[in-house]
mmCIF file of C-alpha atoms in Angstrom:
data_model
loop_
_atom_site.group_PDB
_atom_site.id
_atom_site.type_symbol
_atom_site.label_atom_id
_atom_site.label_comp_id
_atom_site.label_asym_id
_atom_site.label_seq_id
_atom_site.Cartn_x
_atom_site.Cartn_y
_atom_site.Cartn_z
ATOM 1 C CA MET A 231 -19.739 6.789 4.702
ATOM 2 C CA ASN A 232 -18.305 4.679 7.782
ATOM 3 C CA ALA A 233 -17.029 1.429 5.569
ATOM 4 C CA PHE A 234 -14.030 3.483 4.686
ATOM 5 C CA TRP A 235 -10.793 2.230 5.858
ATOM 6 C CA SER A 236 -9.560 5.401 6.883
ATOM 7 C CA GLY A 237 -11.201 7.985 8.926
ATOM 8 C CA GLN A 238 -10.503 10.493 6.267
ATOM 9 C CA ALA A 239 -12.385 9.085 4.181
ATOM 10 C CA SER A 240 -15.264 8.916 6.018
ATOM 11 C CA ASP A 241 -15.288 12.552 6.752
ATOM 12 C CA ASP A 242 -15.763 13.219 2.322
ATOM 13 C CA ARG A 243 -19.265 13.553 1.203
ATOM 14 C CA PRO A 244 -20.159 12.587 -2.305
ATOM 15 C CA ASN A 245 -23.360 13.333 -3.869
ATOM 16 C CA CYS A 246 -23.946 10.014 -5.264
ATOM 17 C CA ILE A 247 -22.701 6.724 -4.060
ATOM 18 C CA VAL A 248 -22.703 4.084 -7.360
ATOM 19 C CA GLN A 249 -22.453 0.398 -6.910
ATOM 20 C CA PRO A 250 -21.437 -1.139 -10.201
ATOM 21 C CA THR A 251 -22.301 -5.024 -10.207
ATOM 22 C CA ILE A 252 -20.502 -5.986 -13.676
ATOM 23 C CA ARG A 253 -18.158 -4.640 -15.854
ATOM 24 C CA GLU A 254 -20.345 -3.513 -17.799
ATOM 25 C CA HIS A 255 -21.876 -0.800 -15.315
ATOM 26 C CA VAL A 256 -18.449 0.438 -14.634
ATOM 27 C CA ALA A 257 -18.396 1.484 -18.094
ATOM 28 C CA ALA A 258 -21.262 3.009 -18.582
ATOM 29 C CA VAL A 259 -20.589 4.762 -15.425
ATOM 30 C CA VAL A 260 -17.302 6.222 -16.992
ATOM 31 C CA LYS A 261 -18.707 6.820 -19.775
ATOM 32 C CA ILE A 262 -21.759 8.852 -18.456
ATOM 33 C CA LEU A 263 -19.198 10.955 -16.067
ATOM 34 C CA THR A 264 -17.363 11.599 -19.154
ATOM 35 C CA HIS A 265 -20.027 13.186 -21.260
ATOM 36 C CA TRP A 266 -21.138 15.767 -18.296
ATOM 37 C CA GLN A 267 -17.793 16.037 -16.695
ATOM 38 C CA CYS A 268 -18.281 14.811 -13.550
ATOM 39 C CA GLN A 269 -15.485 14.864 -10.734
ATOM 40 C CA PHE A 270 -14.998 11.332 -9.187
ATOM 41 C CA SER A 271 -13.690 8.746 -7.486
ATOM 42 C CA VAL A 272 -13.277 5.035 -7.149
ATOM 43 C CA LYS A 273 -13.214 3.312 -3.786
ATOM 44 C CA GLY A 274 -11.427 0.029 -3.805
ATOM 45 C CA GLY A 275 -7.581 -0.076 -2.178
ATOM 46 C CA HIS A 276 -6.910 1.574 0.776
ATOM 47 C CA THR A 277 -5.125 4.579 0.134
ATOM 48 C CA PRO A 278 -5.303 6.655 3.926
ATOM 49 C CA SER A 279 -5.612 10.159 2.248
ATOM 50 C CA ALA A 280 -9.313 11.865 2.147
ATOM 51 C CA GLY A 281 -9.806 12.213 -1.500
ATOM 52 C CA ALA A 282 -8.169 8.945 -2.407
ATOM 53 C CA ALA A 283 -11.523 6.815 -2.270
ATOM 54 C CA SER A 284 -13.568 9.147 -1.545
ATOM 55 C CA ILE A 285 -14.772 12.899 -3.086
ATOM 56 C CA ASN A 286 -16.959 16.120 -1.832
ATOM 57 C CA ASN A 287 -19.237 17.145 -4.116
ATOM 58 C CA GLY A 288 -18.773 14.576 -7.147
ATOM 59 C CA VAL A 289 -19.793 10.486 -7.492
ATOM 60 C CA THR A 290 -17.970 7.791 -5.553
ATOM 61 C CA ILE A 291 -17.520 4.860 -7.551
ATOM 62 C CA ASP A 292 -17.790 1.783 -4.956
ATOM 63 C CA LEU A 293 -16.461 -1.286 -6.639
ATOM 64 C CA ALA A 294 -17.626 -3.341 -3.114
ATOM 65 C CA LYS A 295 -20.046 -5.410 -5.553
ATOM 66 C CA LEU A 296 -17.555 -6.612 -8.144
ATOM 67 C CA ASN A 297 -17.190 -9.456 -5.294
ATOM 68 C CA THR A 298 -17.241 -12.981 -7.967
ATOM 69 C CA ILE A 299 -15.151 -15.415 -7.900
ATOM 70 C CA SER A 300 -14.310 -18.079 -9.806
ATOM 71 C CA VAL A 301 -11.479 -21.070 -10.902
ATOM 72 C CA ASP A 302 -10.664 -22.740 -13.594
ATOM 73 C CA LYS A 303 -8.948 -25.933 -12.969
ATOM 74 C CA ASN A 304 -8.373 -26.583 -16.663
ATOM 75 C CA VAL A 305 -5.153 -23.721 -16.672
ATOM 76 C CA GLY A 306 -5.040 -22.854 -12.864
ATOM 77 C CA VAL A 307 -6.802 -19.289 -13.444
ATOM 78 C CA ALA A 308 -8.789 -17.606 -11.061
ATOM 79 C CA TYR A 309 -10.673 -14.501 -11.717
ATOM 80 C CA ILE A 310 -11.197 -12.383 -9.110
ATOM 81 C CA GLY A 311 -13.927 -9.260 -8.720
ATOM 82 C CA ALA A 312 -12.448 -5.966 -8.384
ATOM 83 C CA GLY A 313 -14.268 -5.457 -5.050
ATOM 84 C CA LEU A 314 -13.178 -8.366 -3.273
ATOM 85 C CA LYS A 315 -10.622 -7.855 -0.025
ATOM 86 C CA TRP A 316 -8.005 -9.922 0.093
ATOM 87 C CA GLY A 317 -9.013 -12.497 3.121
ATOM 88 C CA ALA A 318 -11.900 -13.511 0.946
ATOM 89 C CA ILE A 319 -9.592 -14.145 -1.699
ATOM 90 C CA TYR A 320 -7.314 -16.211 -0.041
ATOM 91 C CA GLU A 321 -9.810 -18.633 1.695
ATOM 92 C CA TYR A 322 -11.728 -19.134 -1.409
ATOM 93 C CA LEU A 323 -8.372 -20.203 -3.469
ATOM 94 C CA GLU A 324 -6.909 -21.924 -0.644
ATOM 95 C CA SER A 325 -10.646 -24.295 -0.781
ATOM 96 C CA ASN A 326 -9.669 -24.692 -4.447
ATOM 97 C CA GLY A 327 -5.912 -25.343 -3.714
ATOM 98 C CA ILE A 328 -4.725 -22.613 -5.684
ATOM 99 C CA MET A 329 -3.031 -19.215 -4.147
ATOM 100 C CA VAL A 330 -1.684 -16.338 -5.429
ATOM 101 C CA SER A 331 1.162 -13.604 -4.302
ATOM 102 C CA GLY A 332 -1.788 -10.795 -2.816
ATOM 103 C CA GLY A 333 -1.726 -8.346 0.360
ATOM 104 C CA ARG A 334 -0.531 -8.922 3.808
ATOM 105 C CA ALA A 335 -3.570 -7.725 5.105
ATOM 106 C CA SER A 336 -6.920 -9.179 4.791
ATOM 107 C CA LEU A 337 -9.315 -6.907 4.983
ATOM 108 C CA VAL A 338 -7.227 -4.683 1.777
ATOM 109 C CA GLY A 339 -9.090 -4.826 -1.403
ATOM 110 C CA ILE A 340 -7.293 -5.989 -4.544
ATOM 111 C CA GLY A 341 -8.200 -3.641 -6.942
ATOM 112 C CA GLY A 342 -6.241 -0.945 -4.609
ATOM 113 C CA LEU A 343 -3.317 -3.128 -4.228
ATOM 114 C CA VAL A 344 -2.778 -4.248 -7.760
ATOM 115 C CA VAL A 345 -3.057 -0.852 -9.380
ATOM 116 C CA GLY A 346 -0.450 0.481 -6.769
ATOM 117 C CA ASP A 347 1.673 -2.655 -7.357
ATOM 118 C CA VAL A 348 1.752 -6.241 -6.359
ATOM 119 C CA GLU A 349 4.151 -8.467 -7.940
ATOM 120 C CA ARG A 350 5.545 -12.094 -7.027
ATOM 121 C CA ASP A 351 8.642 -12.018 -5.153
ATOM 122 C CA HIS A 352 11.259 -14.045 -6.399
ATOM 123 C CA GLU A 353 12.611 -15.385 -2.703
ATOM 124 C CA ASP A 354 15.837 -17.575 -2.042
ATOM 125 C CA ASP A 355 12.459 -19.904 -0.364
ATOM 126 C CA PRO A 356 9.206 -19.053 -1.848
ATOM 127 C CA LYS A 357 7.822 -21.056 0.761
ATOM 128 C CA ALA A 358 9.441 -18.208 3.799
ATOM 129 C CA ASN A 359 8.636 -15.014 4.739
ATOM 130 C CA PHE A 360 10.473 -12.654 7.188
ATOM 131 C CA LEU A 361 9.145 -9.172 8.698
ATOM 132 C CA GLN A 362 10.174 -7.139 10.786
ATOM 133 C CA SER A 363 8.288 -3.614 12.640
ATOM 134 C CA TRP A 364 8.738 -1.826 15.518
ATOM 135 C CA ALA A 365 5.140 0.108 16.897
ATOM 136 C CA CYS A 366 4.654 1.834 19.985
ATOM 137 C CA GLN A 367 1.031 1.991 21.603
ATOM 138 C CA GLN A 368 0.008 4.620 23.332
ATOM 139 C CA MET A 369 -2.676 2.245 25.118
ATOM 140 C CA SER A 370 0.470 0.569 26.430
ATOM 141 C CA GLY A 371 3.126 3.027 26.991
ATOM 142 C CA THR A 372 5.272 0.685 25.235
ATOM 143 C CA GLN A 373 7.215 -0.421 22.249
ATOM 144 C CA ARG A 374 7.423 -3.543 20.536
ATOM 145 C CA ILE A 375 9.068 -5.500 17.908
ATOM 146 C CA LEU A 376 7.045 -7.418 15.958
ATOM 147 C CA ASN A 377 9.136 -10.538 13.658
ATOM 148 C CA VAL A 378 6.212 -11.954 11.475
ATOM 149 C CA ILE A 379 7.059 -15.159 10.186
ATOM 150 C CA ASP A 380 5.388 -17.136 7.266
ATOM 151 C CA TYR A 381 5.763 -20.570 5.787
ATOM 152 C CA VAL A 382 3.271 -21.988 4.087
ATOM 153 C CA ALA A 383 4.222 -25.553 3.284
ATOM 154 C CA PRO A 384 2.210 -28.309 5.388
ATOM 155 C CA ILE A 385 4.636 -28.697 7.654
ATOM 156 C CA GLU A 386 4.430 -28.246 11.609
ATOM 157 C CA ALA A 387 7.152 -26.263 12.661
ATOM 158 C CA PRO A 388 9.563 -26.556 10.121
ATOM 159 C CA VAL A 389 13.291 -26.329 10.928
ATOM 160 C CA ILE A 390 13.882 -23.019 9.539
ATOM 161 C CA TYR A 391 12.750 -21.245 12.061
ATOM 162 C CA SER A 392 13.462 -23.776 15.528
ATOM 163 C CA GLY A 393 15.081 -21.015 17.137
ATOM 164 C CA ALA A 394 12.703 -18.129 16.721
ATOM 165 C CA LEU A 395 10.000 -21.183 17.700
ATOM 166 C CA SER A 396 12.003 -22.142 20.744
ATOM 167 C CA ILE A 397 11.714 -18.094 22.495
ATOM 168 C CA PRO A 398 9.179 -18.714 25.140
ATOM 169 C CA ASP A 399 6.196 -16.789 24.587
ATOM 170 C CA LEU A 400 5.850 -13.882 27.270
ATOM 171 C CA VAL A 401 2.349 -12.759 26.317
ATOM 172 C CA SER A 402 -0.063 -15.010 24.115
ATOM 173 C CA ASN A 403 -3.985 -13.037 22.838
ATOM 174 C CA THR A 404 -5.532 -14.112 19.319
ATOM 175 C CA MET A 405 -8.002 -11.463 20.076
ATOM 176 C CA ARG A 406 -8.134 -8.761 17.055
ATOM 177 C CA ILE A 407 -9.357 -5.505 16.684
ATOM 178 C CA THR A 408 -10.387 -3.834 13.960
ATOM 179 C CA ASN A 409 -11.109 0.114 14.441
ATOM 180 C CA PHE A 410 -13.072 1.431 10.842
ATOM 181 C CA ASN A 411 -13.567 4.978 12.389
ATOM 182 C CA SER A 412 -9.556 5.605 13.357
ATOM 183 C CA ARG A 413 -7.814 7.847 10.737
ATOM 184 C CA ASN A 414 -4.526 7.091 9.058
ATOM 185 C CA ILE A 415 -1.190 7.828 7.647
ATOM 186 C CA PHE A 416 1.309 6.867 5.349
ATOM 187 C CA VAL A 417 5.011 7.690 4.449
ATOM 188 C CA THR A 418 7.674 5.770 3.443
ATOM 189 C CA ALA A 419 10.976 5.662 1.786
ATOM 190 C CA THR A 420 13.626 3.209 0.429
ATOM 191 C CA PHE A 421 17.623 2.570 1.245
ATOM 192 C CA LEU A 422 19.930 0.198 1.071
ATOM 193 C CA SER A 423 20.047 -2.614 3.594
ATOM 194 C CA SER A 424 22.132 -1.523 6.696
ATOM 195 C CA ALA A 425 22.452 -2.300 10.342
ATOM 196 C CA GLU A 426 22.887 1.568 11.017
ATOM 197 C CA MET A 427 20.414 3.157 8.695
ATOM 198 C CA TYR A 428 17.785 0.734 10.562
ATOM 199 C CA GLU A 429 18.678 1.786 13.512
ATOM 200 C CA THR A 430 18.953 5.287 12.450
ATOM 201 C CA ALA A 431 15.211 5.372 10.649
ATOM 202 C CA VAL A 432 13.944 3.571 14.370
ATOM 203 C CA ASN A 433 15.832 7.111 16.310
ATOM 204 C CA ILE A 434 14.539 9.460 13.716
ATOM 205 C CA SER A 435 11.016 8.050 14.347
ATOM 206 C CA ASN A 436 11.071 7.864 17.432
ATOM 207 C CA LYS A 437 12.221 11.374 18.081
ATOM 208 C CA TYR A 438 9.185 12.682 16.436
ATOM 209 C CA MET A 439 7.097 10.142 17.918
ATOM 210 C CA GLY A 440 7.837 11.204 21.257
ATOM 211 C CA PRO A 441 6.311 14.425 21.942
ATOM 212 C CA LEU A 442 2.870 12.721 20.983
ATOM 213 C CA ARG A 443 3.068 9.813 22.635
ATOM 214 C CA ASN A 444 0.134 10.092 25.160
ATOM 215 C CA ILE A 445 -2.399 11.335 22.752
ATOM 216 C CA THR A 446 -4.923 8.796 23.404
ATOM 217 C CA GLY A 447 -6.050 6.317 20.444
ATOM 218 C CA LEU A 448 -1.595 6.928 19.409
ATOM 219 C CA VAL A 449 -0.636 3.308 16.782
ATOM 220 C CA TRP A 450 2.623 5.165 15.697
ATOM 221 C CA PHE A 451 3.875 2.014 13.707
ATOM 222 C CA LEU A 452 7.603 0.892 11.667
ATOM 223 C CA LEU A 453 7.673 -1.654 9.131
ATOM 224 C CA PHE A 454 11.004 -2.867 7.391
ATOM 225 C CA GLN A 455 10.601 -5.275 4.617
ATOM 226 C CA PRO A 456 12.827 -6.884 2.685
ATOM 227 C CA ILE A 457 13.891 -6.245 -1.247
ATOM 228 C CA PRO A 458 16.424 -8.758 -1.817
ATOM 229 C CA LEU A 459 18.788 -8.005 -4.642
ATOM 230 C CA ILE A 460 17.377 -11.342 -6.107
ATOM 231 C CA VAL A 461 13.948 -9.799 -7.003
ATOM 232 C CA SER A 462 15.349 -7.159 -9.198
ATOM 233 C CA GLU A 463 17.562 -9.579 -10.911
ATOM 234 C CA HIS A 464 14.244 -11.517 -11.515
ATOM 235 C CA THR A 465 12.345 -8.750 -12.615
ATOM 236 C CA VAL A 466 15.424 -8.256 -15.485
ATOM 237 C CA ALA A 467 14.952 -11.168 -16.942
ATOM 238 C CA ALA A 468 10.898 -11.214 -17.280
ATOM 239 C CA GLY A 469 11.303 -8.424 -19.211
ATOM 240 C CA GLY A 470 11.583 -4.955 -16.725
ATOM 241 C CA ASN A 471 8.981 -3.510 -14.548
ATOM 242 C CA ILE A 472 7.735 -0.186 -14.971
ATOM 243 C CA MET A 473 8.332 0.759 -11.361
ATOM 244 C CA GLY A 474 11.689 0.861 -11.858
ATOM 245 C CA VAL A 475 12.655 -2.335 -9.625
ATOM 246 C CA ASP A 476 14.660 -3.424 -12.250
ATOM 247 C CA ARG A 477 17.344 -1.095 -11.703
ATOM 248 C CA ASN A 478 18.434 -2.131 -8.304
ATOM 249 C CA LYS A 479 21.924 -3.604 -8.055
ATOM 250 C CA ALA A 480 21.764 -4.224 -4.022
ATOM 251 C CA ASN A 481 20.171 -5.419 -1.396
ATOM 252 C CA LEU A 482 17.400 -2.870 -0.392
ATOM 253 C CA THR A 483 14.597 -2.455 2.769
ATOM 254 C CA LEU A 484 11.618 -0.699 1.833
ATOM 255 C CA PHE A 485 10.677 1.420 5.117
ATOM 256 C CA LEU A 486 6.831 2.209 6.190
ATOM 257 C CA ILE A 487 5.740 4.744 8.865
ATOM 258 C CA ASN A 488 2.074 3.996 9.504
ATOM 259 C CA VAL A 489 0.261 6.491 12.028
ATOM 260 C CA THR A 490 -3.206 5.525 13.497
ATOM 261 C CA TRP A 491 -5.393 8.378 15.607
ATOM 262 C CA LEU A 492 -8.700 8.674 16.703
ATOM 263 C CA GLU A 493 -9.375 12.181 16.867
ATOM 264 C CA ALA A 494 -9.799 15.183 13.762
ATOM 265 C CA SER A 495 -8.352 17.282 15.544
ATOM 266 C CA ASP A 496 -4.957 15.979 15.837
ATOM 267 C CA ASP A 497 -4.455 15.182 12.061
ATOM 268 C CA GLU A 498 -2.152 17.852 11.052
ATOM 269 C CA LYS A 499 0.111 16.925 14.849
ATOM 270 C CA PHE A 500 0.410 13.740 13.013
ATOM 271 C CA THR A 501 0.435 14.371 8.978
ATOM 272 C CA ASP A 502 3.093 16.899 9.900
ATOM 273 C CA ALA A 503 5.260 14.744 12.457
ATOM 274 C CA ALA A 504 5.504 11.807 9.794
ATOM 275 C CA ASP A 505 6.001 14.037 6.940
ATOM 276 C CA ALA A 506 9.316 15.684 8.829
ATOM 277 C CA ALA A 507 10.692 12.000 10.155
ATOM 278 C CA ILE A 508 10.671 10.544 6.521
ATOM 279 C CA ASP A 509 12.010 14.150 5.439
ATOM 280 C CA GLU A 510 14.566 13.673 7.799
ATOM 281 C CA ILE A 511 15.549 9.411 7.210
ATOM 282 C CA ASN A 512 15.847 10.320 3.445
ATOM 283 C CA ALA A 513 18.594 13.230 4.123
ATOM 284 C CA VAL A 514 20.275 11.172 6.616
ATOM 285 C CA ALA A 515 20.297 7.824 3.552
ATOM 286 C CA GLU A 516 21.117 10.268 1.193
ATOM 287 C CA SER A 517 24.043 11.859 3.721
ATOM 288 C CA LEU A 518 25.556 8.251 4.078
ATOM 289 C CA GLY A 519 25.052 7.725 0.357
ATOM 290 C CA VAL A 520 22.364 4.490 0.874
ATOM 291 C CA SER A 521 19.182 6.601 -0.503
ATOM 292 C CA ASN A 522 17.048 4.975 -3.314
ATOM 293 C CA PRO A 523 14.660 6.946 -5.484
ATOM 294 C CA PHE A 524 11.790 3.970 -5.645
ATOM 295 C CA ILE A 525 9.112 5.183 -3.349
ATOM 296 C CA TYR A 526 6.299 2.355 -3.165
ATOM 297 C CA LEU A 527 3.130 4.211 -4.361
ATOM 298 C CA ASN A 528 1.442 1.893 -2.126
ATOM 299 C CA TYR A 529 2.492 3.671 0.867
ATOM 300 C CA ALA A 530 3.456 6.955 0.030
ATOM 301 C CA GLY A 531 2.351 10.257 2.243
ATOM 302 C CA GLN A 532 -0.166 12.423 -0.245
ATOM 303 C CA LYS A 533 2.935 14.918 0.038
ATOM 304 C CA GLN A 534 4.937 12.439 -1.815
ATOM 305 C CA ASN A 535 5.716 11.669 -5.732
ATOM 306 C CA PRO A 536 6.318 7.880 -6.138
ATOM 307 C CA LEU A 537 5.553 8.290 -9.422
ATOM 308 C CA ALA A 538 9.032 10.402 -9.890
ATOM 309 C CA GLY A 539 10.656 6.969 -8.731
ATOM 310 C CA TYR A 540 9.570 5.008 -11.354
ATOM 311 C CA GLY A 541 12.638 6.660 -14.311
ATOM 312 C CA GLU A 542 11.873 8.952 -17.071
ATOM 313 C CA GLU A 543 11.534 6.130 -19.712
ATOM 314 C CA ASN A 544 8.908 4.463 -17.743
ATOM 315 C CA LEU A 545 6.985 7.780 -17.160
ATOM 316 C CA LYS A 546 6.957 8.075 -20.818
ATOM 317 C CA LYS A 547 5.399 4.382 -21.181
ATOM 318 C CA MET A 548 2.573 5.292 -18.659
ATOM 319 C CA ARG A 549 2.403 8.262 -20.303
ATOM 320 C CA ALA A 550 2.177 6.910 -23.790
ATOM 321 C CA LEU A 551 -0.523 4.114 -22.518
ATOM 322 C CA SER A 552 -2.439 7.170 -20.942
ATOM 323 C CA LYS A 553 -2.612 8.309 -24.428
ATOM 324 C CA ARG A 554 -3.751 5.309 -26.549
ATOM 325 C CA TYR A 555 -6.113 4.412 -23.548
ATOM 326 C CA ASP A 556 -7.648 7.792 -21.916
ATOM 327 C CA HIS A 557 -6.575 9.788 -24.644
ATOM 328 C CA GLN A 558 -9.119 12.255 -22.933
ATOM 329 C CA GLY A 559 -7.105 12.154 -19.742
ATOM 330 C CA VAL A 560 -10.079 11.550 -17.823
ATOM 331 C CA PHE A 561 -8.526 9.849 -15.102
ATOM 332 C CA GLN A 562 -5.836 12.600 -14.995
ATOM 333 C CA LYS A 563 -8.203 15.610 -15.098
ATOM 334 C CA LEU A 564 -12.274 14.288 -13.674
ATOM 335 C CA VAL A 565 -10.183 11.886 -10.705
ATOM 336 C CA LYS A 566 -8.656 14.191 -8.036
ATOM 337 C CA GLY A 567 -7.346 12.114 -6.071
ATOM 338 C CA GLY A 568 -3.967 8.928 -6.470
ATOM 339 C CA PHE A 569 -1.038 10.595 -7.450
ATOM 340 C CA LYS A 570 -0.281 12.503 -10.797
ATOM 341 C CA ASP A 571 2.452 12.769 -13.028
ATOM 342 C CA PRO A 572 2.725 16.451 -13.712
ATOM 343 C CA GLY A 573 4.132 15.491 -17.508
ATOM 344 C CA MET A 574 0.644 13.644 -18.162
ATOM 345 C CA LYS A 575 -0.922 16.755 -18.203
ATOM 346 C CA TYR A 576 1.069 18.678 -20.851
ATOM 347 C CA ASP A 577 0.815 15.698 -23.144
ATOM 348 C CA MET A 578 -3.423 15.717 -22.328
ATOM 349 C CA GLU A 579 -3.484 19.319 -23.625
ATOM 350 C CA GLU A 580 -1.471 18.835 -26.684
#
């Protein structure tokens, strides 16, 4: 049970864990569970809340052994098992001279991320990426601004990043430590890109983080990811997007608060603080006229409703697909974790 990414998921105790090795096994397991109306969860992403990838008194389907990967070089297509993690995927594909847009963290599972959404970004420079974040670490009592700069063309010290690369290093450390027992929470918001809103989000976050900063093991992390208008424009040209990204008419910022800590006794403190912070940030964005309804599902908190931001027309499409391929509502009723559309329940009961 300690193999879960989030400590909250490790708290759950299923009655049974099934590890299919081929897709036919998955189909057979779901068929059996449906027949007996047995509740189950699917382990394969990294949603932090309890119940998303775990379950008490039910069955957990662990996708870890669906780990095959192959490449058809004739057509440039990779066949990737749903249980693989992005680090292993990137390493294999790179050795075969191809690559895919995927997760930023190497230990994230492909299954959960893709279902929650991953899309190919249409940036001005497809080889470059810039990611900005703020973090407070209890161990040092300091706040840090982290700029992640990626450039995948095989050029050493590319000119585009000459300014950033000219800044002398104050700290150099190659050590990486991953603690699989940490507790985690995500909450997110989306707003129009503006310096004022960036500063506001940081200040509000600091207000709620401040009283908790001395709790052992705390890392309070803010992430700002751009959703440039060009992405929305290309999405429209490609036929739209089920998440409603094609409706955007301006440059947006996807904002994340990610909090990690060690003790279960602190769960309520950090969850309440993060929820309150994101609620206030959304309220200020609304008052400034820069709010956006999009809630990125992979970053959504347990109390948030990401599907509401997809738009009613897209929800109608999703309900129709669910009725077609899951007419019994198995993944609405038997899978308790994850985010549900309240309107879907009524459709399933017709």
